[in-house]
Each structure stands twice: as structure tokens, then as C-alpha cells.
PDB file of C-alpha atoms in Angstrom:
ATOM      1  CA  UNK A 930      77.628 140.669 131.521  1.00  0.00           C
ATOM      2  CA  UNK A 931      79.609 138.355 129.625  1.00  0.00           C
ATOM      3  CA  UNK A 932      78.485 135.152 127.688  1.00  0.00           C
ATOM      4  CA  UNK A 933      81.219 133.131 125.559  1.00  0.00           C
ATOM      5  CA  UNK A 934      80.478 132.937 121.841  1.00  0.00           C
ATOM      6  CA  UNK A 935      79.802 129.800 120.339  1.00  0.00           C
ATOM      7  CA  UNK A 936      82.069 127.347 117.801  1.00  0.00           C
ATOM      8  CA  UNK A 937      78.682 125.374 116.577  1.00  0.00           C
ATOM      9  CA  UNK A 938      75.344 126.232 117.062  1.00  0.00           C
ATOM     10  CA  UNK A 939      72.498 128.305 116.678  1.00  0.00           C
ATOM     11  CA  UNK A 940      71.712 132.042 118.226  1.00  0.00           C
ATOM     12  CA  UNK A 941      68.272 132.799 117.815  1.00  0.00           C
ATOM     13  CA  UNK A 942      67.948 136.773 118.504  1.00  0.00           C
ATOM     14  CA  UNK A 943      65.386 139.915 117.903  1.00  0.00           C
ATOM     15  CA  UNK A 944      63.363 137.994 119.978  1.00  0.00           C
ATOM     16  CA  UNK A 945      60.681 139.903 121.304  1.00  0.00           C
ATOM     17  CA  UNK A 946      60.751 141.220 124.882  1.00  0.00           C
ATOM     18  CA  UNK A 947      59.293 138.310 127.153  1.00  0.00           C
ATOM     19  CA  UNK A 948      58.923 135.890 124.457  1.00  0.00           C
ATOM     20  CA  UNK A 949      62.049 134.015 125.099  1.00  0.00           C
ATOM     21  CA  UNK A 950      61.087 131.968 127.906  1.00  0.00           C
ATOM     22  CA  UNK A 951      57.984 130.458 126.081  1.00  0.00           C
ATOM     23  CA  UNK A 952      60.304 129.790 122.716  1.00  0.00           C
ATOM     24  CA  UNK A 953      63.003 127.943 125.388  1.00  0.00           C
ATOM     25  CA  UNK A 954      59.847 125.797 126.615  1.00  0.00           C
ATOM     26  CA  UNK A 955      58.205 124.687 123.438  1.00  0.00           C
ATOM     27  CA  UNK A 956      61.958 124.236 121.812  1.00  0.00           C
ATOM     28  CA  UNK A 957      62.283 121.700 124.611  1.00  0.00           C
ATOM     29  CA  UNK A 958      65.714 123.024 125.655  1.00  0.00           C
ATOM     30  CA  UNK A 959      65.450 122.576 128.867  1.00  0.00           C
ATOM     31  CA  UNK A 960      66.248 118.883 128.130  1.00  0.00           C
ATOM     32  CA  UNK A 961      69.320 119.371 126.067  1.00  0.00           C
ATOM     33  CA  UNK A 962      72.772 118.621 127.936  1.00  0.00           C
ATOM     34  CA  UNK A 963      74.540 121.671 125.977  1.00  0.00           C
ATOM     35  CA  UNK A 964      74.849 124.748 127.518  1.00  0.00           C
ATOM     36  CA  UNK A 965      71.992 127.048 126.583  1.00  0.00           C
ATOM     37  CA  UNK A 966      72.508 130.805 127.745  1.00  0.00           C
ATOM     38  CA  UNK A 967      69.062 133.249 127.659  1.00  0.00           C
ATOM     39  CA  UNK A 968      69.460 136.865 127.789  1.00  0.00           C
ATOM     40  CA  UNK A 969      65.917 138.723 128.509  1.00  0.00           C
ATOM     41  CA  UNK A 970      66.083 142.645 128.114  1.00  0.00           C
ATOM     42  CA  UNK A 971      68.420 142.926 125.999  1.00  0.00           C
ATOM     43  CA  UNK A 972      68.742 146.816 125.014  1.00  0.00           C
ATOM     44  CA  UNK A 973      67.966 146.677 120.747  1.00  0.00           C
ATOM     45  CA  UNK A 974      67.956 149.825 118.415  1.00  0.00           C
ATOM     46  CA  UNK A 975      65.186 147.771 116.188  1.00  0.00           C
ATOM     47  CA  UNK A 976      63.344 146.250 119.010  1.00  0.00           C
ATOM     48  CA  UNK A 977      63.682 149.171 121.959  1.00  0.00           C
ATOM     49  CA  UNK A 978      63.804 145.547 124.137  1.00  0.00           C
ATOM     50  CA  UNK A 979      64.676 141.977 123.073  1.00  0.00           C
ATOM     51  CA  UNK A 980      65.334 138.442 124.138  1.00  0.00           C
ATOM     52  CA  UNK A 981      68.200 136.279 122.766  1.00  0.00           C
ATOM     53  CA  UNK A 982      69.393 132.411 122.909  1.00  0.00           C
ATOM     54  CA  UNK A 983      72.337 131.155 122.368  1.00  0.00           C
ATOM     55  CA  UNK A 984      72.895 126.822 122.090  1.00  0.00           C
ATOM     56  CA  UNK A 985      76.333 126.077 122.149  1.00  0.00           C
ATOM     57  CA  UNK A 986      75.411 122.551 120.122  1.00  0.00           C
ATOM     58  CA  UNK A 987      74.361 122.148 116.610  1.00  0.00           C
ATOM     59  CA  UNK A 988      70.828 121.296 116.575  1.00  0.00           C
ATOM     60  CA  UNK A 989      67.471 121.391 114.637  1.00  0.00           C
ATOM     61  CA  UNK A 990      65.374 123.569 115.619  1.00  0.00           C
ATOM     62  CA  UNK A 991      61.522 123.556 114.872  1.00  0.00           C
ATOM     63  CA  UNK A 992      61.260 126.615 113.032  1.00  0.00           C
ATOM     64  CA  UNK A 993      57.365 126.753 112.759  1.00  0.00           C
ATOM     65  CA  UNK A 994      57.623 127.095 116.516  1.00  0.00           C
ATOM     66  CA  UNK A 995      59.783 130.313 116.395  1.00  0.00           C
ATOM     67  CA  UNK A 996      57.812 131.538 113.744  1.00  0.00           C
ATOM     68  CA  UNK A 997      54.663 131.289 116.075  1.00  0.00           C
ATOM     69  CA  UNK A 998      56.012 132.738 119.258  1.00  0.00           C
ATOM     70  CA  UNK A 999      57.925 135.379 117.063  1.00  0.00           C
ATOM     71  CA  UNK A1000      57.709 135.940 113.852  1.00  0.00           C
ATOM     72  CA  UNK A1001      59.972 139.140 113.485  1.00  0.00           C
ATOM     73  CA  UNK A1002      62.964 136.830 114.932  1.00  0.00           C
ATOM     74  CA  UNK A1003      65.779 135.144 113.285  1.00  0.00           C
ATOM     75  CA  UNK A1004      68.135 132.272 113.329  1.00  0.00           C
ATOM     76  CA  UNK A1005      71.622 132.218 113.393  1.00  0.00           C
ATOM     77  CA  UNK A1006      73.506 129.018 112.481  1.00  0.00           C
ATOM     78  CA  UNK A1007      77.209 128.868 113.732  1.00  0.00           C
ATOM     79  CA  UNK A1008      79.810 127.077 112.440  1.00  0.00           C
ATOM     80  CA  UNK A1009      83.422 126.705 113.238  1.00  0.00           C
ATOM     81  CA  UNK A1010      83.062 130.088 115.022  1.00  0.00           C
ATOM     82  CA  UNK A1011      81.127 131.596 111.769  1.00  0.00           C
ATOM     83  CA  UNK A1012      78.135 132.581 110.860  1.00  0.00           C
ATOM     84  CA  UNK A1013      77.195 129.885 108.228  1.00  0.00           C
ATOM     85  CA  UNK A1014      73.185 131.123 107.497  1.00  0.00           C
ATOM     86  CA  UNK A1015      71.355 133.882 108.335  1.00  0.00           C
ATOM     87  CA  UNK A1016      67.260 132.254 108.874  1.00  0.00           C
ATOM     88  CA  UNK A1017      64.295 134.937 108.700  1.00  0.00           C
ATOM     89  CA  UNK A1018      61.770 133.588 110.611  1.00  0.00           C
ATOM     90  CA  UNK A1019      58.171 133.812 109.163  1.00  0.00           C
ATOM     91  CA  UNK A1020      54.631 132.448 110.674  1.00  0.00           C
ATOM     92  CA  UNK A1021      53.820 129.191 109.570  1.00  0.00           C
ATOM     93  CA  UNK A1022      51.026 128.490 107.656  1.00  0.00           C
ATOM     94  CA  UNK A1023      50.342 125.185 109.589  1.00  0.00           C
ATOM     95  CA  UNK A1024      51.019 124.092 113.012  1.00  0.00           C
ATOM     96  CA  UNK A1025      51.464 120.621 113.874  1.00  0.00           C
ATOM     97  CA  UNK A1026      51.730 119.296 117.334  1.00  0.00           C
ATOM     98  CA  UNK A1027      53.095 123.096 118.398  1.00  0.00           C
ATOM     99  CA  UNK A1028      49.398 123.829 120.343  1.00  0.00           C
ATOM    100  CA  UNK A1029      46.889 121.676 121.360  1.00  0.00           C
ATOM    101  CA  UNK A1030      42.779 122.395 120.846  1.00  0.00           C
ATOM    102  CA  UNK A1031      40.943 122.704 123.834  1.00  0.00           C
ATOM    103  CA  UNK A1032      37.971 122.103 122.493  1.00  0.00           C
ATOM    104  CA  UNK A1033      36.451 118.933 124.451  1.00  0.00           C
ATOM    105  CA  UNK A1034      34.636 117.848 121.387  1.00  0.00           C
ATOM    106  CA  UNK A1035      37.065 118.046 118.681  1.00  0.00           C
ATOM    107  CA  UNK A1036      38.457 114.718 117.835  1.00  0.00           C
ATOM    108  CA  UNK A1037      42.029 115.489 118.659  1.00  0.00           C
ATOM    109  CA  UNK A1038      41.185 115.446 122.108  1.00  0.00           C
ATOM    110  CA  UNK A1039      39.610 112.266 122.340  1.00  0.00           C
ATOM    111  CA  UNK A1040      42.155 110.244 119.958  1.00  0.00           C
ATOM    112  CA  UNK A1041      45.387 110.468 120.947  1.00  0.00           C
ATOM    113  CA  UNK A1042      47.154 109.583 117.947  1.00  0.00           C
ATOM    114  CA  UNK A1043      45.339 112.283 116.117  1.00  0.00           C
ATOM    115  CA  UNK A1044      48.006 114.967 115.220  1.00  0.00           C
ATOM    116  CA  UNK A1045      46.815 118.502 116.711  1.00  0.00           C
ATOM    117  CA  UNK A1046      47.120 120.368 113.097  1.00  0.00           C
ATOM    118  CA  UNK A1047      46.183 123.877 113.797  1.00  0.00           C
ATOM    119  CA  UNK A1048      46.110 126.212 109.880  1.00  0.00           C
ATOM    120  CA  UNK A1049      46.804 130.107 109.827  1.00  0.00           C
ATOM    121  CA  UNK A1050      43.147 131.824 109.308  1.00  0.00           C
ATOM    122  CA  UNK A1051      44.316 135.653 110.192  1.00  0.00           C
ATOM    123  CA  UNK A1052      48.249 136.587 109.966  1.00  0.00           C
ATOM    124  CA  UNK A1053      47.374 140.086 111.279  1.00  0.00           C
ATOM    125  CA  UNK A1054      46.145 139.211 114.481  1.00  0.00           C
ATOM    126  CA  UNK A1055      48.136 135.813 114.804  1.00  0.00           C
ATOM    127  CA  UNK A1056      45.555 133.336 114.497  1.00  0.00           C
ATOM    128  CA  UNK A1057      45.128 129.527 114.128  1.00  0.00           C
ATOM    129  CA  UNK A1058      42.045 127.592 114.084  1.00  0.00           C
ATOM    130  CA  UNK A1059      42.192 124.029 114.611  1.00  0.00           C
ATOM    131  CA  UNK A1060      41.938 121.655 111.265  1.00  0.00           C
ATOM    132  CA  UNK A1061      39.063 119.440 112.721  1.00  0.00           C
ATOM    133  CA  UNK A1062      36.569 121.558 114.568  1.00  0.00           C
ATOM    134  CA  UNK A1063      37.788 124.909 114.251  1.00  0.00           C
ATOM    135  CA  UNK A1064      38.527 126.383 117.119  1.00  0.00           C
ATOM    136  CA  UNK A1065      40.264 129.257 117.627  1.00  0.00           C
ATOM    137  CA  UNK A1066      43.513 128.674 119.205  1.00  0.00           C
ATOM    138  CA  UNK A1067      44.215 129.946 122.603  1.00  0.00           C
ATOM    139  CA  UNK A1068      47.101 132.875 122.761  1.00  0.00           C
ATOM    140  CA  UNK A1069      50.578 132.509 123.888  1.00  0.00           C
TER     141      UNK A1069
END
């Protein structure tokens, strides 16, 4: 298999195993007009099995997104061929508009303007709670 490297843009990699296609979702780059390549499987001394994508385009990225699908992966920012920055990727301590409560009595649901702000209550086992009613946030 053969994918072109990039001249400017962003790899993210030591993505875990099956976690790429949710990260390319909530990223939202299905709607970018660059050329996005996804490689699933990829054989990793560190990871036994990971996921990597490449976006040939220089973008922002929401890194509090990465950092709640996977926070073991990192982000590589390409320039003129180079790697400009190296980006550990850590969970966020606060999630806004990432996840959504599903609580049918929390306020977010019913007003729609209401940001969906979702705090870090238990890094071990990966878990949010919503800001408003507390909920526990459904897994990925």
C-alpha cells in the first residue's frame, strides 16, 4: 500500500485500533474538499494495532475531540514537507459541544442554544458527566 506524503497538513497517528473512523466523524472530515487518506490496522510496535489520518490541507483541528476518542494519540503538523510540531494528545478536562446529554430532563435538551458542556469526573475509566444535570455520558 502506498499513500503520498503530505507538503501541509496534519497526520494524526497511534490511533487506537478502530477508533479512527469515529475521530474522522466528529472531526467533520468528511466535509473537507482535501484529500483525507485513513489507514485502519496499521501493524505498530507500541500499539500491536493502530489507526492513522493523514489531511493533505492545513487545518485546525479540535483537539479536545482527539483527546476524547484517544487520548494516547498524537498530532503531527506538516509543513513544507516537515514536521513543524509534534502534539501529545491528552483528555480534556471539559467537553463542549463534542457529546450531547441524553438526559430528557436536563436543560440542554430542551434549549437549544444551551452549549452541551460535559466536565471530566473519572480519567481512569474515561468519564464525563454533563455540567447541568449530571449525567453520565454515554461511551464512544
Amino acid at each position: 500500500m502506498n499513500v503520498d506524503s503530505i507538503r501541509d497538513g496534519i497526520v494524526i497517528d497511534h490511533i487506537a485500533a478502530g477508533c479512527g473512523m469515529k475521530l474522522y466523524r466528529l472531526l467533520g472530515l468528511e466535509s473537507l474538499e482535501a484529500p483525507v487518506a485513513m489507514i485502519t490496522n496499521v501493524v505498530s510496535r507500541k500499539l500491536g494495532r493502530k489507526d492513522i489520518i493523514k489531511v493533505d490541507a492545513a487545518i485546525d483541528v479540535d483537539l479536545d475531540i482527539i483527546g476524547y476518542v484517544d487520548p494516547g494519540a498524537t498530532v503531527n503538523i506538516i509543513r513544507n514537507g516537515e514536521l513543524k510540531e509534534k502534539k501529545r494528545i491528552e483528555m480534556p478536562e471539559k467537553l463542549v459541544n463534542v457529546i450531547f446529554c441524553k438526559n430528557p430532563r436536563c436543560i440542554s435538551s430542551c434549549e437549544q442554544e444551551l452549549d452541551q458542556v460535559f466536565h471530566l469526573t473519572d480519567r481512569e475509566k474515561k468519564e464525563y458527566r454533563c455540567a447541568y444535570c449530571e449525567a453520565k455520558a454515554s461511551s464512544l
